[in-house]
PDB file of C-alpha atoms in Angstrom:
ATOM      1  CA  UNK A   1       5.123 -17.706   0.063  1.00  0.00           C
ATOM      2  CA  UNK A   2       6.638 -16.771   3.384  1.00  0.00           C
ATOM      3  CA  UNK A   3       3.943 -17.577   6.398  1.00  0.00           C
ATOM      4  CA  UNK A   4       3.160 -14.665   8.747  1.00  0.00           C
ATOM      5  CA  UNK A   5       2.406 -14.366  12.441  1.00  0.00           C
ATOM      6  CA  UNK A   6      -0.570 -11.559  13.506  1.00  0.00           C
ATOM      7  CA  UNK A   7      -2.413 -11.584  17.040  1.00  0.00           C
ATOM      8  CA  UNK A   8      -5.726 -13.306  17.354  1.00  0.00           C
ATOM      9  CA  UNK A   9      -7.542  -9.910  17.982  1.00  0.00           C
ATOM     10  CA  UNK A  10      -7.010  -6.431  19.560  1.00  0.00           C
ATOM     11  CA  UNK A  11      -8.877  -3.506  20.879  1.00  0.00           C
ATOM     12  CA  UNK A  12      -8.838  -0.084  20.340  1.00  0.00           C
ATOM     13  CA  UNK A  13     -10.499   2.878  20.944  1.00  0.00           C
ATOM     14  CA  UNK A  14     -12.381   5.053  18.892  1.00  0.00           C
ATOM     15  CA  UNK A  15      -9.950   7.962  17.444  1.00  0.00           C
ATOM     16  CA  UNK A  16      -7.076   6.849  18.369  1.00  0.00           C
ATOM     17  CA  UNK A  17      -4.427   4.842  15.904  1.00  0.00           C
ATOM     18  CA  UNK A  18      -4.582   1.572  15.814  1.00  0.00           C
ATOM     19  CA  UNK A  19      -1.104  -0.915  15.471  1.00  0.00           C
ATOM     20  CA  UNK A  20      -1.321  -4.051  13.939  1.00  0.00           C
ATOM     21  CA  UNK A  21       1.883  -6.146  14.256  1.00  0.00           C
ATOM     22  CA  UNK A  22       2.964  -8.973  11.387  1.00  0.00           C
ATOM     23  CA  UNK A  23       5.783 -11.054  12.516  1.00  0.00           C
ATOM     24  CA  UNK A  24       7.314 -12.428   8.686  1.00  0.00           C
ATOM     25  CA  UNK A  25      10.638 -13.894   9.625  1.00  0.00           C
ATOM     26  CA  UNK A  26      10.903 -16.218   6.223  1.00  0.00           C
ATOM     27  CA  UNK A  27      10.320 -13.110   3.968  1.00  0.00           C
ATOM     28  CA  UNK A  28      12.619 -13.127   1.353  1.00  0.00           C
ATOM     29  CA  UNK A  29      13.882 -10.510  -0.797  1.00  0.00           C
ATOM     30  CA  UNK A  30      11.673  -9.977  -3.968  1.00  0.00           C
ATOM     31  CA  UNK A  31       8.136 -10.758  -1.490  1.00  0.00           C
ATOM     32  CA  UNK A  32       5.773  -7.472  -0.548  1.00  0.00           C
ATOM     33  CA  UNK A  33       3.868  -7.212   2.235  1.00  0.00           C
ATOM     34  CA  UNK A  34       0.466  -6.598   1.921  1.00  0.00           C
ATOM     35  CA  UNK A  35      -2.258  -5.668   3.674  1.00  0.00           C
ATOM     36  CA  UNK A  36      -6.461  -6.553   3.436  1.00  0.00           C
ATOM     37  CA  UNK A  37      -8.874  -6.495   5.670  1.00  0.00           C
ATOM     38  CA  UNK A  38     -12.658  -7.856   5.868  1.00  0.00           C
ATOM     39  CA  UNK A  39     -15.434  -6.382   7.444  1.00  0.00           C
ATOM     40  CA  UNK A  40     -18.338  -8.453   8.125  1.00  0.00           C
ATOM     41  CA  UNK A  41     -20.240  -9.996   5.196  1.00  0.00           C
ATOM     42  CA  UNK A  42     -17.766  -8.292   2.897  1.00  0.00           C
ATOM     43  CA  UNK A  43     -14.945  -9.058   0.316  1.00  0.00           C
ATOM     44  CA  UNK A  44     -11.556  -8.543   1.497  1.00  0.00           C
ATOM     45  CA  UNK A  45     -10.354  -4.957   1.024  1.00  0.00           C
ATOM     46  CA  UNK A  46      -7.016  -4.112  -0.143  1.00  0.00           C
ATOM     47  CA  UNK A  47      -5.145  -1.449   1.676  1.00  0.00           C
ATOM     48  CA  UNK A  48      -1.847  -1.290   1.273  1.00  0.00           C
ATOM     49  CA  UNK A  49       1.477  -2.996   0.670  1.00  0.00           C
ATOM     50  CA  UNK A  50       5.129  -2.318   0.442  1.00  0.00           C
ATOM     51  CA  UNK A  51       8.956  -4.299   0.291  1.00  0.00           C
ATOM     52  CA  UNK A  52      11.391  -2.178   2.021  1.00  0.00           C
ATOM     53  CA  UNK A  53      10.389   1.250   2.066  1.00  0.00           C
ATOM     54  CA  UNK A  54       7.215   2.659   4.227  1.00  0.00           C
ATOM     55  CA  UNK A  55       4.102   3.482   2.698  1.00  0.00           C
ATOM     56  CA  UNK A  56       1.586   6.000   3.521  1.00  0.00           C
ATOM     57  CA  UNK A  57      -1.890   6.158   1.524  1.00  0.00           C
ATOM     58  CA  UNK A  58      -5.380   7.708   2.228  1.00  0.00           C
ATOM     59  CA  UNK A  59      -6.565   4.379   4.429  1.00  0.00           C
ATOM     60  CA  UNK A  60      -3.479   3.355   6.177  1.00  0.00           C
ATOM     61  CA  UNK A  61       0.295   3.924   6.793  1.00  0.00           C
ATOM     62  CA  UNK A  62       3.070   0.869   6.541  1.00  0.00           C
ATOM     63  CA  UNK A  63       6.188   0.801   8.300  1.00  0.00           C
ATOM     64  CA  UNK A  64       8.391  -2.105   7.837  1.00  0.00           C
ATOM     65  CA  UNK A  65      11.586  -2.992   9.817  1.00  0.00           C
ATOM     66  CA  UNK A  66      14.328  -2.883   7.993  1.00  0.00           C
ATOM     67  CA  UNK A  67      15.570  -6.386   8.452  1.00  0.00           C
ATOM     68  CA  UNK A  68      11.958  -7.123   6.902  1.00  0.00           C
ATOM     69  CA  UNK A  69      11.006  -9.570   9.140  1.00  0.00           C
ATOM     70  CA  UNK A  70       8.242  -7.234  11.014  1.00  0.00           C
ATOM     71  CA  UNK A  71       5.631  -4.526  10.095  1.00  0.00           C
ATOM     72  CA  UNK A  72       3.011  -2.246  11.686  1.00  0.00           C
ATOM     73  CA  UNK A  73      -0.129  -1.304   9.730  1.00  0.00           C
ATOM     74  CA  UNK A  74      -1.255   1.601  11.264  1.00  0.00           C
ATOM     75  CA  UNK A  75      -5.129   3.221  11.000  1.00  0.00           C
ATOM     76  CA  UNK A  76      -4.081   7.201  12.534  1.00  0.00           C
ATOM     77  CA  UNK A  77      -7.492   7.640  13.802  1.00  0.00           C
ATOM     78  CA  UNK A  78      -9.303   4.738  13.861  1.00  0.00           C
ATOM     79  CA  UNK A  79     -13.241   4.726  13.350  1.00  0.00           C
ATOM     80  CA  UNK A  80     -16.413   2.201  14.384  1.00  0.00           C
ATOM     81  CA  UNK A  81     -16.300   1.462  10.455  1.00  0.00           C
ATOM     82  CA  UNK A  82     -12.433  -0.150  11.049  1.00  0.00           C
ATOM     83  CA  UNK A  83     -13.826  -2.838  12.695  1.00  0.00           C
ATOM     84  CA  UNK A  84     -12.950  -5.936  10.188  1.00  0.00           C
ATOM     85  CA  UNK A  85     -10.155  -8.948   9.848  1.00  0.00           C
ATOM     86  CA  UNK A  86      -7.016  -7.702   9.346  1.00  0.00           C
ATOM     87  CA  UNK A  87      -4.546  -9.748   7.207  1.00  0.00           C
ATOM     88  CA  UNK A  88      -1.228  -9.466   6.767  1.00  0.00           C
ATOM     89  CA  UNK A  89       0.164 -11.303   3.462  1.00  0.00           C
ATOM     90  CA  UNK A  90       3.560 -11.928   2.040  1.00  0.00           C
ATOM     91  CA  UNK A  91       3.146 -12.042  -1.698  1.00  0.00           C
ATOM     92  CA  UNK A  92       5.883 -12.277  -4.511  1.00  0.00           C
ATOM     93  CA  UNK A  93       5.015 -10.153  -7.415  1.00  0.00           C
ATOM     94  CA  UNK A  94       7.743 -10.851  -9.973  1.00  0.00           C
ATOM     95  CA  UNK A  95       8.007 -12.821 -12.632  1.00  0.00           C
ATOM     96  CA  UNK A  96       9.403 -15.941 -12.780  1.00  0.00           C
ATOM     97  CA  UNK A  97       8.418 -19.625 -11.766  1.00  0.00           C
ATOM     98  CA  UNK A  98       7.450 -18.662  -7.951  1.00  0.00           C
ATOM     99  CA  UNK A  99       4.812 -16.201  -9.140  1.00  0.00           C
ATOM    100  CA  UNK A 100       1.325 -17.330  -8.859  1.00  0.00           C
ATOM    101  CA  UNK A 101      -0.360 -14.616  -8.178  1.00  0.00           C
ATOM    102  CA  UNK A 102      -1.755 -16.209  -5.317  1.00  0.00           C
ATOM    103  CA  UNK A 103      -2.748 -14.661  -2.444  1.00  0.00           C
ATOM    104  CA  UNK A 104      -2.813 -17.232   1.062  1.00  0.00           C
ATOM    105  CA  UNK A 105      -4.687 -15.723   3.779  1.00  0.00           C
ATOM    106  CA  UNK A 106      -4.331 -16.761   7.139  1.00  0.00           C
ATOM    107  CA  UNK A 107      -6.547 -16.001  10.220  1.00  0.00           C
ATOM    108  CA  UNK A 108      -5.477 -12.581  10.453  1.00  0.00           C
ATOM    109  CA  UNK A 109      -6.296  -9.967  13.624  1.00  0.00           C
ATOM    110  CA  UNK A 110      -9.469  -9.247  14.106  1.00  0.00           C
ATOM    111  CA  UNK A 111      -9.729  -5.323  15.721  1.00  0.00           C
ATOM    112  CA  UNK A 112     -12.586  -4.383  17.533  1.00  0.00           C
ATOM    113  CA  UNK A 113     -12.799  -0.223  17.477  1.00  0.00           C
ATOM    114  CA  UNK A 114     -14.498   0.555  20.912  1.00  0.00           C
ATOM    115  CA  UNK A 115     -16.671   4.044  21.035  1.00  0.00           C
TER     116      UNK A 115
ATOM    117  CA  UNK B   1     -16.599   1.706 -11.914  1.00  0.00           C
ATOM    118  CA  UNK B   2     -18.840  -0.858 -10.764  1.00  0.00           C
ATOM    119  CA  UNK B   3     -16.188  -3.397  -9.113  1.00  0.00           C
ATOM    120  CA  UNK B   4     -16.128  -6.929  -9.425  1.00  0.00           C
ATOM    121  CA  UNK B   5     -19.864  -8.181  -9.918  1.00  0.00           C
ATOM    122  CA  UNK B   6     -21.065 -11.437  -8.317  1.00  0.00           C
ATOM    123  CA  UNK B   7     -24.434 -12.954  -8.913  1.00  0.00           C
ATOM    124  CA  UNK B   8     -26.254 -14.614  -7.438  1.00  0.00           C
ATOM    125  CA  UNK B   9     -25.685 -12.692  -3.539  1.00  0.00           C
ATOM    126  CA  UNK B  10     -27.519 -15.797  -2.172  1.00  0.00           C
ATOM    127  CA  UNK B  11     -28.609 -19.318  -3.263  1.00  0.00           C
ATOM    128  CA  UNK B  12     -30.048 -22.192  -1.496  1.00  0.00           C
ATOM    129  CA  UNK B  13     -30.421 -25.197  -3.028  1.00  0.00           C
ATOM    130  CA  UNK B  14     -30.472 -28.831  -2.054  1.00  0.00           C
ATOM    131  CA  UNK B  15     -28.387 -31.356  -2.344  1.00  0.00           C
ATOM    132  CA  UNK B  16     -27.708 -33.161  -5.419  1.00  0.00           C
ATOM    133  CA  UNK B  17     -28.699 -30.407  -7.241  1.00  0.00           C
ATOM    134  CA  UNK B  18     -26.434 -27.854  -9.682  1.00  0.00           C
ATOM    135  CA  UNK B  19     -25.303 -24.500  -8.690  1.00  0.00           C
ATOM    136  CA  UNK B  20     -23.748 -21.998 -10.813  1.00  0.00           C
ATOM    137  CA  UNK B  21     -22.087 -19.189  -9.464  1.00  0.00           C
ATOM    138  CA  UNK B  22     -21.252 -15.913 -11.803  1.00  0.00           C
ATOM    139  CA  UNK B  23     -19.026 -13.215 -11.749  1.00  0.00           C
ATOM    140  CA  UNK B  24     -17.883 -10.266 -13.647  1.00  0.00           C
ATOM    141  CA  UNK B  25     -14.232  -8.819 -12.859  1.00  0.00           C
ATOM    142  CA  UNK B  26     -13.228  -5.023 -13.358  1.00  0.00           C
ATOM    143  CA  UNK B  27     -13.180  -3.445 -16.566  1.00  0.00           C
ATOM    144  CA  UNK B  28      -8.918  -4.259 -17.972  1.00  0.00           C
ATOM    145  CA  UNK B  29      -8.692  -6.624 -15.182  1.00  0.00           C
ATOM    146  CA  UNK B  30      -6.623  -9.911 -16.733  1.00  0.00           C
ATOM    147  CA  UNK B  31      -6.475 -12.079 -13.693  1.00  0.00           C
ATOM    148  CA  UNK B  32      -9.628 -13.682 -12.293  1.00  0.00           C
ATOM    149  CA  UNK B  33      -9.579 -15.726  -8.756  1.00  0.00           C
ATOM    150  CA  UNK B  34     -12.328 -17.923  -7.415  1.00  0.00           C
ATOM    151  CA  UNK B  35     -12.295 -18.099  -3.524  1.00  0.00           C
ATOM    152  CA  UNK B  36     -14.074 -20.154  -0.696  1.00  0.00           C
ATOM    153  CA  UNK B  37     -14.521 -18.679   2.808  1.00  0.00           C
ATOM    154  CA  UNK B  38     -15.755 -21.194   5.600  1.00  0.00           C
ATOM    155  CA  UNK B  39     -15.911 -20.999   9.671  1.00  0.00           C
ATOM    156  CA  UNK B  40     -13.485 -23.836   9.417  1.00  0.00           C
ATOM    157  CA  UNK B  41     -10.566 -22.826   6.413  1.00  0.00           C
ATOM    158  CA  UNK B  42     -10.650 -19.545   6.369  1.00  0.00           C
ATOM    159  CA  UNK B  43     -10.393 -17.859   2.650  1.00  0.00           C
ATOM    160  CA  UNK B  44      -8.926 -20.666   0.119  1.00  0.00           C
ATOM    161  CA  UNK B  45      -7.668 -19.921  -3.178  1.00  0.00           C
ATOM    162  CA  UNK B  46      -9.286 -22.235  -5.709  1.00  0.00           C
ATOM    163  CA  UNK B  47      -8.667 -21.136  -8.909  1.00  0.00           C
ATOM    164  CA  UNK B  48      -7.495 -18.088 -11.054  1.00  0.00           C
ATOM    165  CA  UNK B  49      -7.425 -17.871 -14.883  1.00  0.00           C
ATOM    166  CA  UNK B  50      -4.847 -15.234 -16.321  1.00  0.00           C
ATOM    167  CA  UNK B  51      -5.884 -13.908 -19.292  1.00  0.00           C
ATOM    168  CA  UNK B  52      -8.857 -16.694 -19.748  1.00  0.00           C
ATOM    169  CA  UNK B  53      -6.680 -19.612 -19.456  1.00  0.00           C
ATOM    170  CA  UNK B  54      -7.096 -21.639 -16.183  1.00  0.00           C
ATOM    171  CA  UNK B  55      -3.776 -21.235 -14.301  1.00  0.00           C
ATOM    172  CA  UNK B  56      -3.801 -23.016 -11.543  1.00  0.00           C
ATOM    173  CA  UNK B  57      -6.939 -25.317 -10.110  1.00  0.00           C
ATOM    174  CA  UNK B  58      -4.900 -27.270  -7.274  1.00  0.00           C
ATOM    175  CA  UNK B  59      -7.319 -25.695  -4.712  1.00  0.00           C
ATOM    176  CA  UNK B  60     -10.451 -26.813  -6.338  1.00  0.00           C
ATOM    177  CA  UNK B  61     -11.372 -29.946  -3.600  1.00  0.00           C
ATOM    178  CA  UNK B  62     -13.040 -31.957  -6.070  1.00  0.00           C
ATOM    179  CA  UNK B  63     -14.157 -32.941  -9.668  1.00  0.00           C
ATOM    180  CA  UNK B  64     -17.613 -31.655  -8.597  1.00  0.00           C
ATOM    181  CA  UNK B  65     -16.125 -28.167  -8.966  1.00  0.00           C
ATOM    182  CA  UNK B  66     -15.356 -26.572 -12.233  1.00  0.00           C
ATOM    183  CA  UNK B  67     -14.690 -23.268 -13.406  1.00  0.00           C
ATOM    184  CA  UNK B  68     -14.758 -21.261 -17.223  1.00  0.00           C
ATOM    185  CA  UNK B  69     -13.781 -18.146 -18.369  1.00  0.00           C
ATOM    186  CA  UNK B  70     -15.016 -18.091 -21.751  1.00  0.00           C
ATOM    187  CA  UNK B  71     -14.273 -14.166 -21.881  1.00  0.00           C
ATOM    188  CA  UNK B  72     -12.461 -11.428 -20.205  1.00  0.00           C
ATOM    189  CA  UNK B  73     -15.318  -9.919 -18.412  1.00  0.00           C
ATOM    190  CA  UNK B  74     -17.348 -13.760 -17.292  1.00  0.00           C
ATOM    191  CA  UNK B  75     -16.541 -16.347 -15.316  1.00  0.00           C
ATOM    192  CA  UNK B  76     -18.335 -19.447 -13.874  1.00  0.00           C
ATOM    193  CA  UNK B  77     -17.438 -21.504 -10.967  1.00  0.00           C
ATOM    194  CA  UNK B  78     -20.135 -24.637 -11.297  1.00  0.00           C
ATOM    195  CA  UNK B  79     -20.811 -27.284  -8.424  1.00  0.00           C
ATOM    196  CA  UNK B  80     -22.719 -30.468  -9.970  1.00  0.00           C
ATOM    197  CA  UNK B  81     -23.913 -32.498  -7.601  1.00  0.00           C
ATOM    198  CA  UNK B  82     -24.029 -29.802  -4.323  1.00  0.00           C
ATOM    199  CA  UNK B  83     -23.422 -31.701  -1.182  1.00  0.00           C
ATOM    200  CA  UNK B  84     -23.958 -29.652   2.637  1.00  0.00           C
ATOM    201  CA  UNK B  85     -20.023 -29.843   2.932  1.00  0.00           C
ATOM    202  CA  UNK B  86     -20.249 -26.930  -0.479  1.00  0.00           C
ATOM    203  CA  UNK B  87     -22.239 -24.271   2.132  1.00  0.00           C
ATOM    204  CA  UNK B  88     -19.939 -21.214   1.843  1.00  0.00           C
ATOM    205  CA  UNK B  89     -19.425 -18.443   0.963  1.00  0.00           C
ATOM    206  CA  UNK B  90     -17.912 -17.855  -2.485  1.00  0.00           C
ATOM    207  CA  UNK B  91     -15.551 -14.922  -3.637  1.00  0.00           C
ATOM    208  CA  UNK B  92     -14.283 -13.561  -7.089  1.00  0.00           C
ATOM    209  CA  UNK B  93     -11.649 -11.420  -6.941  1.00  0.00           C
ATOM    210  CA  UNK B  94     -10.112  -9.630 -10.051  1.00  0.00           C
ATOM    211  CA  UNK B  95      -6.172  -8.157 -10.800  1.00  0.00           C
ATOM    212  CA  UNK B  96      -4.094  -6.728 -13.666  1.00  0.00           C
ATOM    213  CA  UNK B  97      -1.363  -8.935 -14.030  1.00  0.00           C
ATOM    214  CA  UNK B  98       1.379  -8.164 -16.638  1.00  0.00           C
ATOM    215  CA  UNK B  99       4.524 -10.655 -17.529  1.00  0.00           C
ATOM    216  CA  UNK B 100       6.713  -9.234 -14.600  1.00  0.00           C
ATOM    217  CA  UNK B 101       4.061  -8.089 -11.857  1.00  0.00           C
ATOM    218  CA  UNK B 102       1.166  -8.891 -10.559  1.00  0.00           C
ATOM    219  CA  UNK B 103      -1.109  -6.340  -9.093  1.00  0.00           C
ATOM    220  CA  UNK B 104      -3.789  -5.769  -6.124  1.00  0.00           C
ATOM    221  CA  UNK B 105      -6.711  -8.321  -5.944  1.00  0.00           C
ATOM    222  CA  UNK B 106     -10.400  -6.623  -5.893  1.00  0.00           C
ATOM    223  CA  UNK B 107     -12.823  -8.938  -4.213  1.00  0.00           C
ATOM    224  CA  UNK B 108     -16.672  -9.267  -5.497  1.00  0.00           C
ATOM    225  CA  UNK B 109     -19.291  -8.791  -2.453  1.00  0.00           C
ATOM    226  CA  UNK B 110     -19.435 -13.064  -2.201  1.00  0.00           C
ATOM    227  CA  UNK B 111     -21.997 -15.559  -3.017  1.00  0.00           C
ATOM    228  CA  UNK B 112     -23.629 -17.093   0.143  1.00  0.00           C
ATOM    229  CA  UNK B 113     -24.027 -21.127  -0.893  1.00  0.00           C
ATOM    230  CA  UNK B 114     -26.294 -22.860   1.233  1.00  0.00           C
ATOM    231  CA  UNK B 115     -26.808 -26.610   0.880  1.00  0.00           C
ATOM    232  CA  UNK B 116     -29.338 -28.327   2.409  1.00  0.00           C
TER     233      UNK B 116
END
C-alpha cells in the first residue's frame, strides 16, 4: 500500500473548518483514500474515503487532486469534540492478490480544536 | 446496533501469566482484525480472519500470541506467557468484505493490557 505524508499536528479554532493535508505521491490507480481518526482512549473512527471523485458526508468533506497524489479532509465547522489523530490511509479495495484488507496506519495529524 | 464488543476494557496481570482477550464484531460483519496500539508503534495490524479462517498472522510478534475465531460473531486473541513488553492496548475491528471489495473497518473501544 502506497505510504502517505500528514503534518505532525495543527491547530484550529473552534467553528471554523479545519484542513488536513495527505501528501500520497505512490498512489496508484485502483487504491482509495481513506480517512480515521482517534480521539483519546478511543477506537479509530472511520470517516470517509474516496478514489478520484470528492466526497461529502455528514462528518467530513474529501477533496482529492486530480493527479491523486494529494487530499484535504475538511471538518466545515470544527468542534472541541474534533480533537483526535487524524489518519490518512491509502487502501486497495479490489480483488485480486494485493488485497489484504489491511489497513497500515501511520502517525497521522494530531488537531487540537482551540475554544 | 451495539458495535464491535471488546471485553475485558482493562486487565492487569503479571507476568508469566495467561491473558485472553475477547471480542465480538458487528452483526453480518465477515472480516475480523486484531490490533496493537503502543507509545512506541503506533496501531499494528496483527491479524484478521475473513470469514473465520485466519488470513494473514505476519504481524503477530511471537508464538506467545495466538488468535481463534471459532464463529462469526467470537474471537480470541490469547497471550501465554505475558511478558511487560505485551502492555498495550488491544483493538478489534470488524468489516464486510465480499470477493471483489473490502469495506470500512469498525474498531471495538480497546482492551488496556497491563503487564507487570
Amino acid at each position: 500500500d502506497a505510504k502517505t505524508t500528514q503534518p505532525t499536528s495543527m491547530d484550529c479554532a473552534e467553528g471554523r473548518a479545519a484542513n488536513l493535508p495527505c501528501n500520497h505521491s505512490t498512489i496508484s490507480g485502483n487504491e482509495y483514500v481513506y480517512w480515521y481518526r482517534q480521539i483519546h482512549s478511543q477506537g479509530p473512527q472511520y470517516i470517509i474515503h474516496g478514489l478520484k471523485n470528492n466526497e461529502t458526508n455528514e462528518m467530513a468533506s474529501l477533496i482529492i487532486t486530480e493527479d491523486r497524489k494529494s487530499s484535504t479532509l475538511i471538518l466545515p465547522h470544527a468542534t472541541l469534540r474534533d480533537t483526535a489523530v487524524y489518519y490518512c490511509i491509502v487502501f486497495r479495495r479490489g480483488a485480486g492478490s494485493g488485497n489484504t484488507g489491511k489497513l497500515i496506519f501511520g502517525q497521522g495529524t494530531t488537531l487540537q480544536v482551540k475554544p | 446496533d451495539a458495535g464491535v464488543i471488546q471485553s475485558p476494557r482493562h486487565e492487569v496481570t503479571e507476568m508469566g501469566q495467561e491473558v485472553t482477550l475477547r471480542c465480538k464484531p458487528i452483526s453480518g460483519h465477515n472480516s475480523l482484525f486484531w490490533y496493537r496500539q503502543t507509545m512506541m508503534r503506533g496501531l499494528e495490524l496483527l491479524i484478521y480472519f475473513n470469514n473465520n479462517v485466519p488470513i494473514d498472522d505476519s504481524g503477530m510478534p511471537e508464538d506467545r500470541f495466538s488468535a481463534k475465531m471459532p464463529n462469526a460473531s467470537f474471537s480470541t486473541l490469547k497471550i501465554q506467557p505475558s511478558e511487560p513488553r505485551d502492555s498495550a492496548v488491544y483493538f478489534c475491528a470488524s468489516s464486510f468484505t465480499t470477493g471483489a471489495k473490502s469495506y470500512e473497518q469498525y474498531f471495538g473501544p480497546g482492551t488496556r493490557l497491563t503487564v507487570t
